[in-house]
Short mmCIF file of C-alpha atoms in Angstrom, two decimals:
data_model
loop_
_atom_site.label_atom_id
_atom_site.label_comp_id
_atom_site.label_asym_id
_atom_site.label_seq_id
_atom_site.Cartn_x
_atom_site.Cartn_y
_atom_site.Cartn_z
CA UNK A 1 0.00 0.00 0.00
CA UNK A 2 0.94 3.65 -0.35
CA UNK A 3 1.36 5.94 2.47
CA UNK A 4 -1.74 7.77 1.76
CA UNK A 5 -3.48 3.92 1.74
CA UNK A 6 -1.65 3.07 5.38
CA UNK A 7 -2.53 6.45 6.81
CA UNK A 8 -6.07 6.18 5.44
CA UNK A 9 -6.45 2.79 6.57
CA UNK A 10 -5.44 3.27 10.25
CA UNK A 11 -7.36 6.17 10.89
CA UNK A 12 -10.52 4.00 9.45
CA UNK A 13 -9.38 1.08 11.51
CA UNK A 14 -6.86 1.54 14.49
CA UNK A 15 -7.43 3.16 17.84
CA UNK A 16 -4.11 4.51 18.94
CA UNK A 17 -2.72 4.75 22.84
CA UNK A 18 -2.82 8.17 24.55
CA UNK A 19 -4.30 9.74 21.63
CA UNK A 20 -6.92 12.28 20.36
CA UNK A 21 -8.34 9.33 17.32
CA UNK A 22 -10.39 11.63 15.68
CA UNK A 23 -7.86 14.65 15.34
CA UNK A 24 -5.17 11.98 14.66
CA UNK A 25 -7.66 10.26 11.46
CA UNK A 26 -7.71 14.03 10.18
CA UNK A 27 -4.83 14.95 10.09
CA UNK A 28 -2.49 10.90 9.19
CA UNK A 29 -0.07 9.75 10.51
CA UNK A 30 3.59 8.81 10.05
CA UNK A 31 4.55 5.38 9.02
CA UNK A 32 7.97 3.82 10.07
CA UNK A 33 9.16 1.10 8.12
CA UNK A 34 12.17 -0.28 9.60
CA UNK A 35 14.74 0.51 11.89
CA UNK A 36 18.96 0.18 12.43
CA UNK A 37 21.15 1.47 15.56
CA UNK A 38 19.76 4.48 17.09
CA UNK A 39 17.23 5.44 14.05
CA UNK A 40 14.24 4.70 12.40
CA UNK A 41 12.92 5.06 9.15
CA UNK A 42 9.50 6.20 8.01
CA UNK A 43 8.23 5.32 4.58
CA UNK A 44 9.06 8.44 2.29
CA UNK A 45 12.96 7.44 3.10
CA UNK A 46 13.13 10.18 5.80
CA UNK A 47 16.38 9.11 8.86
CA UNK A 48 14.45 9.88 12.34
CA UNK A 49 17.15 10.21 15.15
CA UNK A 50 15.18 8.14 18.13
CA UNK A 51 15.83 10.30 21.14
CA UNK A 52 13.36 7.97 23.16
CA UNK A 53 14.72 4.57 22.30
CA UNK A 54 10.81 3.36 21.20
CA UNK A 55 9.26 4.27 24.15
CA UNK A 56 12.30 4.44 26.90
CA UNK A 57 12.87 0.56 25.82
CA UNK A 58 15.31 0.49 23.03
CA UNK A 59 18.86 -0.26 25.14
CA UNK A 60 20.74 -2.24 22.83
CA UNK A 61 19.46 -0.21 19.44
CA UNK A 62 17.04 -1.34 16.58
CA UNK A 63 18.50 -4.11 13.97
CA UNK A 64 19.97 -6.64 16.28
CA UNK A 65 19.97 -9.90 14.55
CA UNK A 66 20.81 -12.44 17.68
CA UNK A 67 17.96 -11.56 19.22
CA UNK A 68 16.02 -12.41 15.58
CA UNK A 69 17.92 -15.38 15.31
CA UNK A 70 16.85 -16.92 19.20
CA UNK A 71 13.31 -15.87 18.59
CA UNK A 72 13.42 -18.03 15.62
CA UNK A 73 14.77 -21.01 17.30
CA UNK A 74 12.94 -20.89 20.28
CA UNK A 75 9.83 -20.83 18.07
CA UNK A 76 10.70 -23.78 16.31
CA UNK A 77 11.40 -25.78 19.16
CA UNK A 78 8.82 -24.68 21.84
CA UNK A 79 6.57 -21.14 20.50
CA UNK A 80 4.37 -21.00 23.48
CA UNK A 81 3.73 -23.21 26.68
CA UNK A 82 2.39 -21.54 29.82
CA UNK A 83 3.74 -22.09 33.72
CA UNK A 84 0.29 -22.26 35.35
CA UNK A 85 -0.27 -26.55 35.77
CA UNK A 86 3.24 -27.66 37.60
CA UNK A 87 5.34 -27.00 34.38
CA UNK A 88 7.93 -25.13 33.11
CA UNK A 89 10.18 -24.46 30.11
CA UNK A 90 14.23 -23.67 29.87
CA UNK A 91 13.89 -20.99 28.52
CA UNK A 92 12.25 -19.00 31.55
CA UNK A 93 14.29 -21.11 34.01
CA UNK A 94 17.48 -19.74 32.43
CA UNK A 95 16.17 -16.31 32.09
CA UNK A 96 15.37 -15.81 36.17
CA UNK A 97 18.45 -17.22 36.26
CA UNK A 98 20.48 -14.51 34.33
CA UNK A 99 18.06 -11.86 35.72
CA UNK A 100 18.24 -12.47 39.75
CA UNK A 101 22.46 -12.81 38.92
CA UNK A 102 22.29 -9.04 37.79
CA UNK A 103 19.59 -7.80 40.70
CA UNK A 104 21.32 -6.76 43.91
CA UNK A 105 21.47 -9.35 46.63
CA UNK A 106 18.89 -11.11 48.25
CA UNK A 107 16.32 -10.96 44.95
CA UNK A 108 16.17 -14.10 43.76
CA UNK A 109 12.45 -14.92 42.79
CA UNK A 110 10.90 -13.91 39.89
CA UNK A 111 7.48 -13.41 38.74
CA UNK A 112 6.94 -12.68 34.66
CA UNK A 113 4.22 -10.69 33.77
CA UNK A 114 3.42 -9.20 29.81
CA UNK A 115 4.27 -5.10 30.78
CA UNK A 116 4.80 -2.80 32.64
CA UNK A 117 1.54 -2.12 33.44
CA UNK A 118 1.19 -5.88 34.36
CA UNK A 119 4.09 -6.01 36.43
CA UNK A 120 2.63 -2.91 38.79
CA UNK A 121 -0.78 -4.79 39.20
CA UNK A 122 1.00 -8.19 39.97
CA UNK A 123 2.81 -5.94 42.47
CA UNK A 124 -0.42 -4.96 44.00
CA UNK A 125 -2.02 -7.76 44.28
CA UNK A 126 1.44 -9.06 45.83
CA UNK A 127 1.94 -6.79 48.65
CA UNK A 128 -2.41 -7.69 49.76
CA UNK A 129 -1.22 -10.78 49.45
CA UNK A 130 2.11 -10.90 51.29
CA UNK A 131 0.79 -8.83 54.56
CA UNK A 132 -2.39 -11.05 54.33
CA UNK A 133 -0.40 -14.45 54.39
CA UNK A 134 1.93 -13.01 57.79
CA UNK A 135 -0.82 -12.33 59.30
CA UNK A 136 -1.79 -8.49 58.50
CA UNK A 137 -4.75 -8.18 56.58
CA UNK A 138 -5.74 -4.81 57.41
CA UNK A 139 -2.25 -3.54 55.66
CA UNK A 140 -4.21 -2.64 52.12
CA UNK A 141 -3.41 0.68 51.61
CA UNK A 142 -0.66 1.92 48.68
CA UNK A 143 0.69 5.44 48.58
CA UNK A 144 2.47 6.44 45.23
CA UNK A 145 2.43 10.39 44.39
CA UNK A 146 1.30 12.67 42.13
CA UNK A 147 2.57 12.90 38.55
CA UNK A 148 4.39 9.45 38.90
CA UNK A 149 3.34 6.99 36.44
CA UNK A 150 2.88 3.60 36.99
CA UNK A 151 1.04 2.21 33.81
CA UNK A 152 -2.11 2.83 32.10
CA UNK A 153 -4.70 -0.47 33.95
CA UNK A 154 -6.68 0.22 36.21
CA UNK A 155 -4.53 -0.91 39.13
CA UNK A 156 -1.35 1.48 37.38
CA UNK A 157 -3.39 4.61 36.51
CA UNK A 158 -4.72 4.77 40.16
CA UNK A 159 -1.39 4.20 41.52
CA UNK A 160 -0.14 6.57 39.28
CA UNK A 161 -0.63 10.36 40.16
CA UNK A 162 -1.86 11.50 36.59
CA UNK A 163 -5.08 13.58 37.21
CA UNK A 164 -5.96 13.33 33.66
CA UNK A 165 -5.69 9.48 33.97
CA UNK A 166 -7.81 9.37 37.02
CA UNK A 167 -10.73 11.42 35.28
CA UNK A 168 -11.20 9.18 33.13
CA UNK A 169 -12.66 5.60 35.15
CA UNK A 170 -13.91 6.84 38.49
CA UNK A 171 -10.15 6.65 39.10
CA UNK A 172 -8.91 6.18 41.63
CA UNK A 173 -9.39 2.66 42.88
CA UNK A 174 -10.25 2.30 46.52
CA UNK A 175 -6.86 2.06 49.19
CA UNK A 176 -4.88 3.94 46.81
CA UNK A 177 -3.58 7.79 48.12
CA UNK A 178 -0.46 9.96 47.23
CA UNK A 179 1.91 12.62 48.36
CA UNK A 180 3.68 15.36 46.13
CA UNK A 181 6.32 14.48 43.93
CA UNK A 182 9.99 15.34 44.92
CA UNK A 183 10.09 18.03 42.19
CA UNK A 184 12.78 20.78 43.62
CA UNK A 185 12.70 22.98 41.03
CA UNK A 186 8.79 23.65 41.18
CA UNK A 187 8.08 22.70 44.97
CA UNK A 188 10.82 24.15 47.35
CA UNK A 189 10.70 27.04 49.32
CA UNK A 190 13.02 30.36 48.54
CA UNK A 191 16.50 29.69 49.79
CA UNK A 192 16.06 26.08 50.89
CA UNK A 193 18.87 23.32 49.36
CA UNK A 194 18.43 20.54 47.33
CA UNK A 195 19.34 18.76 50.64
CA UNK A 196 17.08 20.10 52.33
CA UNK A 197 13.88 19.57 50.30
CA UNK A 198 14.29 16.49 49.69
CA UNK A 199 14.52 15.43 53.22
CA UNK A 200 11.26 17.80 53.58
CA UNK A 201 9.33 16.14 50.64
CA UNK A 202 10.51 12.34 52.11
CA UNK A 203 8.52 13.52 55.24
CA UNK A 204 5.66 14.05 53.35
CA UNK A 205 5.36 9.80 53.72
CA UNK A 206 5.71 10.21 57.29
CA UNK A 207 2.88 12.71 57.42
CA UNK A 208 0.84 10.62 55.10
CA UNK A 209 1.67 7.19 57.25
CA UNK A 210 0.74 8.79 60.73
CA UNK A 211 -2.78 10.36 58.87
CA UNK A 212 -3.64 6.93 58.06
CA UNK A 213 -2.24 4.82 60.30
CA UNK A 214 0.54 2.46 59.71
CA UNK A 215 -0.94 -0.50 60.48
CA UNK A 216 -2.87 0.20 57.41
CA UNK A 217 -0.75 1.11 54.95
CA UNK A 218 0.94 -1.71 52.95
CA UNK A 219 3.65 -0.17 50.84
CA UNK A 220 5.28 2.94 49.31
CA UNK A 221 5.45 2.67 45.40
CA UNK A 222 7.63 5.38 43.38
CA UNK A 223 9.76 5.74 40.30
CA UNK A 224 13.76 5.68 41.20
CA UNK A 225 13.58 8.90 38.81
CA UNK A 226 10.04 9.73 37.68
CA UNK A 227 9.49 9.09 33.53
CA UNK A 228 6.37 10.17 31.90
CA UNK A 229 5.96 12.73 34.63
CA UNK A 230 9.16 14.81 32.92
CA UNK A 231 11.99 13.37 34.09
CA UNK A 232 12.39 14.54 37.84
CA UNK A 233 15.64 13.59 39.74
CA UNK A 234 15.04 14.00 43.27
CA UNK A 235 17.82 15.22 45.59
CA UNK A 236 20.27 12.73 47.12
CA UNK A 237 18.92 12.81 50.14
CA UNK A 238 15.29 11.61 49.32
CA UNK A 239 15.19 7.85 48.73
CA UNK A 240 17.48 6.79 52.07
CA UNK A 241 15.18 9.09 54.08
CA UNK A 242 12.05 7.17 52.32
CA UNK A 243 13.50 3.88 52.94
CA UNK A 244 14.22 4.79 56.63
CA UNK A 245 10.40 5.73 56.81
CA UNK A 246 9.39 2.59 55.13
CA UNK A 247 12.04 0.30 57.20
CA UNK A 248 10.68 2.33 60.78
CA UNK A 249 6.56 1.83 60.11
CA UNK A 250 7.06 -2.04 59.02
CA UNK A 251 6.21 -0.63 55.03
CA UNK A 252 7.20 -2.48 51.96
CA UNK A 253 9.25 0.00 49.32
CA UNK A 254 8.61 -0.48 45.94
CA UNK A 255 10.50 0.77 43.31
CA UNK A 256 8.95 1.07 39.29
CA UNK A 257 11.90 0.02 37.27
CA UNK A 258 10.05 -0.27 34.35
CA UNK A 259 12.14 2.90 32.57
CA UNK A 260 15.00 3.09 35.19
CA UNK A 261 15.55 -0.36 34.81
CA UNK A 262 18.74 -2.26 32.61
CA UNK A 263 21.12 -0.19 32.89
CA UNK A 264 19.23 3.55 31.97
CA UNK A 265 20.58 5.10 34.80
CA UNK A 266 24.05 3.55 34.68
CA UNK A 267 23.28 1.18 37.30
CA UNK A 268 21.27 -1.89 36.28
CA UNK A 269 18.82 -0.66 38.24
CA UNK A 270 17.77 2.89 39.26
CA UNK A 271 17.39 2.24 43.25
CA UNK A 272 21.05 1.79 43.06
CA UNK A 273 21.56 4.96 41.29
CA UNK A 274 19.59 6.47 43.82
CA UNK A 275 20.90 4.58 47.01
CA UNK A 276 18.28 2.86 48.57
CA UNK A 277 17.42 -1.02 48.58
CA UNK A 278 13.23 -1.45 47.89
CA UNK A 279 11.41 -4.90 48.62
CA UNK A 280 10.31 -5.42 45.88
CA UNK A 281 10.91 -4.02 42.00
CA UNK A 282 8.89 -3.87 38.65
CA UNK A 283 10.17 -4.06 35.37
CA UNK A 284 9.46 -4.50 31.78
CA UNK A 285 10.85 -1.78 28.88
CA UNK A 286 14.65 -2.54 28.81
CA UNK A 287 14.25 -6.07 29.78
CA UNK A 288 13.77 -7.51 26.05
CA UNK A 289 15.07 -4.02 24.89
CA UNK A 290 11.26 -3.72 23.28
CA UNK A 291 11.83 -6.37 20.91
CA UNK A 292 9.02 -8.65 22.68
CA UNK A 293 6.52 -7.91 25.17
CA UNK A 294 7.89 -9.00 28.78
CA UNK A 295 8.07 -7.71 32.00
CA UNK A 296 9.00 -9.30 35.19
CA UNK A 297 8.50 -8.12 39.17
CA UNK A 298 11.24 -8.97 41.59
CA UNK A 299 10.68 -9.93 45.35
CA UNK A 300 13.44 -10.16 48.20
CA UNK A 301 13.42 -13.06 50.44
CA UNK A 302 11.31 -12.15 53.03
CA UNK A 303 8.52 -11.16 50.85
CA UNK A 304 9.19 -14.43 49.09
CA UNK A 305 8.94 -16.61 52.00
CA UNK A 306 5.91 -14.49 53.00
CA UNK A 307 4.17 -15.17 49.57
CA UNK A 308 4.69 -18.88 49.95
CA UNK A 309 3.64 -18.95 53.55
CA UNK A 310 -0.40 -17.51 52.22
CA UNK A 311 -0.30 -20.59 49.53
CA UNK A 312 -1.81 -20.28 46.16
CA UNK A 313 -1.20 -17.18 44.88
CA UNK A 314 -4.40 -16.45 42.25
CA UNK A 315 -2.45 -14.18 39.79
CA UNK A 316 -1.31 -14.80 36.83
CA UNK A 317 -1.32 -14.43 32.71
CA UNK A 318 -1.42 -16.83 29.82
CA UNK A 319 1.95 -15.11 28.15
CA UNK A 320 3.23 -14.83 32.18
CA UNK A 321 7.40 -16.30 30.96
CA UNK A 322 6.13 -16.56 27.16
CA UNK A 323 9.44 -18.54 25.69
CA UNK A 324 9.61 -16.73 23.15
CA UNK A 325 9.95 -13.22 25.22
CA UNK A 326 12.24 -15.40 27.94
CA UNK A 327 14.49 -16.55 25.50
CA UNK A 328 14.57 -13.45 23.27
CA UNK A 329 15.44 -10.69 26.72
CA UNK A 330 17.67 -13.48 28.12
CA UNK A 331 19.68 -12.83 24.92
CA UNK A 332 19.13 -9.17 25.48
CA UNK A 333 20.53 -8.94 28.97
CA UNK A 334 23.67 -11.34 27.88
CA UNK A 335 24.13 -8.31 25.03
CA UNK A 336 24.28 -5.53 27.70
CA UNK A 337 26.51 -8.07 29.62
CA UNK A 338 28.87 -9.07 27.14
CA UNK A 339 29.33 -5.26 25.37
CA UNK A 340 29.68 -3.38 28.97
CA UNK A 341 26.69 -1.16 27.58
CA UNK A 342 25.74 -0.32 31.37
CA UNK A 343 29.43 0.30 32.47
CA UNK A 344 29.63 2.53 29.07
CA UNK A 345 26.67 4.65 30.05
CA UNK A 346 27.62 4.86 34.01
CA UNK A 347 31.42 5.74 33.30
CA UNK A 348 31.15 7.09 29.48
CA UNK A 349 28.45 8.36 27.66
CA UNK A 350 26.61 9.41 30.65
CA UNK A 351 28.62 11.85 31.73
CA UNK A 352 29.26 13.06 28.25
CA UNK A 353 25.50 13.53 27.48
CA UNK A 354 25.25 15.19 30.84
CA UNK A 355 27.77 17.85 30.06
CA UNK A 356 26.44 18.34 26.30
CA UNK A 357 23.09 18.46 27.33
CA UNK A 358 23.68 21.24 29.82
CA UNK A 359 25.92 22.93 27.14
CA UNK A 360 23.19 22.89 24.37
CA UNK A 361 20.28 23.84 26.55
CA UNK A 362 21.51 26.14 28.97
CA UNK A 363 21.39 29.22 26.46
CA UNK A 364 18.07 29.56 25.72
CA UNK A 365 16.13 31.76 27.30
CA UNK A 366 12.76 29.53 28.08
CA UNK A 367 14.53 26.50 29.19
CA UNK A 368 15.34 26.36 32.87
CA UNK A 369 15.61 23.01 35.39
CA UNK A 370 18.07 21.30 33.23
CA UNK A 371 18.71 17.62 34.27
CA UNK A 372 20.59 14.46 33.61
CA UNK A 373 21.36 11.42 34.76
CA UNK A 374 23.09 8.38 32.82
CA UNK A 375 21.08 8.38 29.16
CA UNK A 376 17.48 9.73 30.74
CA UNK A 377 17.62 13.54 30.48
CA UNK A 378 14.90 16.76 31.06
CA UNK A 379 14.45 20.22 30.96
CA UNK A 380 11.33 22.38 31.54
CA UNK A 381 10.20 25.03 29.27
CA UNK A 382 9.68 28.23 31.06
CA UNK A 383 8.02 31.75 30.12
CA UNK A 384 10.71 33.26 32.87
CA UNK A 385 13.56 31.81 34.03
CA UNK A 386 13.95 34.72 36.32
CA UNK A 387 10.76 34.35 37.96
CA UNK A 388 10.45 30.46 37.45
CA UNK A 389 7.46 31.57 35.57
CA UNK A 390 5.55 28.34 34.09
CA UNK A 391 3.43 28.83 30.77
CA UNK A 392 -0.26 28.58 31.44
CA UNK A 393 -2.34 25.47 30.10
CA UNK A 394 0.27 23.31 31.05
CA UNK A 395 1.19 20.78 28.35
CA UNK A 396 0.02 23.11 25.08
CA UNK A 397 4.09 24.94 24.90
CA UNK A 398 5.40 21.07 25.34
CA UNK A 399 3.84 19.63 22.16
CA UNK A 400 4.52 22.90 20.19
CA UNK A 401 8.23 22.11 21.16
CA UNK A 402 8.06 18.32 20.49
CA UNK A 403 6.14 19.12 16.98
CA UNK A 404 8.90 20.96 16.06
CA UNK A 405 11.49 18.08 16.99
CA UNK A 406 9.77 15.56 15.24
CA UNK A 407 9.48 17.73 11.84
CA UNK A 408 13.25 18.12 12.32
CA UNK A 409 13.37 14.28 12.22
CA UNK A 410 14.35 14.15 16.14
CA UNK A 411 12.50 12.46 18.54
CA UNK A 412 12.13 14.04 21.72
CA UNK A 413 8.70 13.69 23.87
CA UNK A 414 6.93 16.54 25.31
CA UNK A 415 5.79 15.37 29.23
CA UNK A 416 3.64 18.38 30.11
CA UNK A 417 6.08 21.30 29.20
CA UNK A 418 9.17 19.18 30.35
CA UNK A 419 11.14 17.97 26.83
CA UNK A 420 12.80 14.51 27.84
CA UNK A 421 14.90 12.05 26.12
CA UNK A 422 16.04 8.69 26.46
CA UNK A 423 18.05 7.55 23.85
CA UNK A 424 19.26 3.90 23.51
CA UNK A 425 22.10 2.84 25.66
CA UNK A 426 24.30 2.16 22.47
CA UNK A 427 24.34 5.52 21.48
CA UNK A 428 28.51 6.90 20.84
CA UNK A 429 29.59 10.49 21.70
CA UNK A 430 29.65 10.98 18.08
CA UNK A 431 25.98 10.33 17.90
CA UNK A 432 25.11 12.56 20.87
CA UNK A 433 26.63 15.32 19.33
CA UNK A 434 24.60 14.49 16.65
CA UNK A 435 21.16 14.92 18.22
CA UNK A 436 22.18 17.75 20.04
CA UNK A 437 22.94 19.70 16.96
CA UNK A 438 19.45 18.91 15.92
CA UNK A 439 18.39 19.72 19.12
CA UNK A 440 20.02 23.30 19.12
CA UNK A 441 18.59 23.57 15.90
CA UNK A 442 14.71 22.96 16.80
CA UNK A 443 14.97 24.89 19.82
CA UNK A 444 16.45 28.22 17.67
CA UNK A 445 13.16 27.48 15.90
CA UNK A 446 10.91 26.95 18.74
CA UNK A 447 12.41 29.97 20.70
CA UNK A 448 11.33 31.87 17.25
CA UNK A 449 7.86 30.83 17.33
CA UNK A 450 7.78 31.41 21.21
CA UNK A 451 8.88 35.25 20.62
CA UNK A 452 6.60 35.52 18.12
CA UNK A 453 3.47 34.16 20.04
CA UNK A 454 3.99 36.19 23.74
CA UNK A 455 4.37 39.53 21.36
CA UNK A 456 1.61 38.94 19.51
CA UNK A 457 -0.53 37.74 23.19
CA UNK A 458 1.09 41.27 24.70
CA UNK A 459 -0.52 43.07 21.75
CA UNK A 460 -3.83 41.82 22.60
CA UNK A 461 -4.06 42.01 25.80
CA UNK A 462 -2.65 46.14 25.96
CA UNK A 463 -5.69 46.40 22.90
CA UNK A 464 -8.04 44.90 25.55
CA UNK A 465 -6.96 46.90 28.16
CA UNK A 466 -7.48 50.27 26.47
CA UNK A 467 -11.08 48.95 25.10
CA UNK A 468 -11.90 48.27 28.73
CA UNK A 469 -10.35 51.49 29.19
#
């Protein structure tokens, strides 16, 4: 078919994720074809620099033909069996295998799952199900906090802290409250550290624990560094504070590794990054590196032995260790292994994107909260940096920014009005470099347009002044 045939054909046929369908039938859409390294390829022959690795999943870069090749045998000797009826299959017993070696100590049981979405609603249903089987039923409520995101079910989106979200499906769910996010930039007081807020917003659990009660409250659930919600880093001191909350009220930590997780960060995981040790962690994204759909949610010991203490755990999915997946993100991880991709990022490219990142964005005048750590990376769009002025209708300056990147054949995403990227984990200095150009390039443009728009905005509002006049 032609292009005009695809776009005409999805927008007759094909209901797309987080997206206005009607606007997006009117107006087509763009169709990638294939993709190689860090870039894909739409169907006019156009080379699309992909600043978000897929969807934060990408690690080891589009076009890698092992993990073709196991797929292929693994679906010529077994495609599908499930692990419900006493059974299982090598190829999920060698992946927990290679996957509780790389966890930190003391995680070595693992339950597979389909997403990340799946992976936080097995987690729920876990930590019920763990307090219920020691003896502490009443231990039902979950705290996450606002703007984290945690998956678009009905279990993730009320977890999650996206207002939007919850308006739509009496969201949400029952035993499910939040605090504020860690966000320093927008949240502390005038003159207070970095230090010093995030010690403050880690005490907002506290406050939230003795409202409720902690003999209540059955874990703490947040993002190592929070994705969809714009990238926010917070302070050092935050997550050992939280865990010495959680650790003091008898409070399972969770951490969502579904972005921070495999090696995004330049840790394998993004609770090491950020120095705390959780219960339990989800995960899905970098696992396969996107190529299949898998995710997979990690439990310490104690919340193991817990689990198998309470019996028959009634959870589970048909595709829950699909060989396929297992055999094809086994492969993955041995890749990230074998190349010293998270080393790379950690001692390498991390801190080179950190410095370029800072270099390219720093000089224009409506970016402000710059941010970086290993290959995940933010800034905020701002109407005054001076003032830490935010534009109004939060969200409407982000897409006019991430419009302009994607016409430009970058991807960036727009979360609100922070721009974020997350390139695959493969990606060279040379190739940063690269995308920052582009970068520096769209942003000239966007700053442009921005001029343009507040002048013309300052016009009409002095006109309607004088009328009222």
């Amino acid at each position: 078919m032609s292009k005009q045939d695809y776009s005409r054909q999805d927008g007759k046929h094909h209901l797309h994720p987080f997206s206005d369908n009607a606007a997006l039938a009117r107006e087509g859409v763009r169709v990638m074809v294939k993709a190689k390294g860090i870039y894909v390829y739409d169907d006019e022959g156009n080379e699309i620099l992909d600043g978000m690795a897929g969807l934060w999943c990408v690690n080891i870069g589009y076009g890698r033909k092992e993990l073709a090749k196991v797929a292929k045998k693994q679906m010529k000797e077994l495609p599908f069996y499930n692990t419900f009826f006493k059974t299982t299959h090598p190829a999920v017993v060698e992946l927990s295998a290679t996957i509780t070696d790389i966890a930190p100590s003391g995680f070595n049981h693992v339950f597979y799952t389909g997403s990340g979405s799946e992976s936080v609603d097995t987690m729920m249903r876990m930590v019920r199900h763990y307090w219920a089987s020691v003896g502490k039923p009443q231990k039902k409520v979950i705290i996450g906090r606002w703007n984290g995101y945690h998956g678009s079910t009905i279990g993730g989106a009320s977890l999650g802290g996206m207002k939007g979200m919850h308006s739509q499906g009496d969201l949400p769910i029952p035993n499910v409250v939040h605090i504020e996010q860690p966000w320093y930039y927008g949240l502390a007081k005038d003159g207070e550290s970095p230090e010093e807020f995030g010690l403050r917003a880690a005490n907002w659990l506290e406050e939230k624990i003795e409202e409720i009660g902690a003999d209540k409250i059955a874990a703490f659930v947040g993002e190592p560094i929070q994705g969809a919600g714009g990238v926010i880093i917070p302070p050092k001191t935050y997550w050992p504070r939280i865990e010495e909350i959680c650790r003091k009220h008898d409070i399972l930590l969770v951490a969502d590794e579904v972005i921070c997780g495999f090696g995004r960060t330049g840790n394998w995981f993004g609770h090491e990054t950020m120095g705390f040790k959780p219960d339990i962690f989800t995960t899905a994204k970098g696992l396969s590196s996107g190529y299949l759909p898998i995710g997979a949610v990690l439990v310490n010991d104690k919340v193991a032995e817990g689990l198998k203490a309470g019996g028959e755990f009634n959870h589970g999915f048909t595709y829950s260790g699909h060989p396929v997946a297992a055999a094809v993100a086994k492969k993955n991880l041995e890749i990230l292994q074998d190349e010293g991709i998270v080393d790379q990022v950690k001692n390498e490219t991390g801190p080179y994107m950190k410095k370029r990142w800072e270099e390219t964005f720093s000089q224009f005048k409506y970016v402000d909260d710059i941010r970086s750590e290993g290959l995940i990376c933010g800034f905020t769009l701002v109407k005054d940096k001076a003032r830490r002025e935010l534009f109004p209708n939060t969200g409407e300056t982000g897409l006019m920014c991430r419009d302009i990147f994607f016409k430009n054949n970058l991807i960036m995403r727009a979360c609100g009005d922070h721009m974020v990227a997350a390139p695959p984990l493969v990606m060279t200095k040379k190739e940063i470099d690269k995308m920052l150009a582009v970068a520096e390039q769209c942003m000239r443009e966007f700053e442009q347009m921005m001029d343009k728009k507040l002048a013309k905005e300052e016009k009409a509002g002095k006109k309607e002044e004088k009328s009222d006049q």
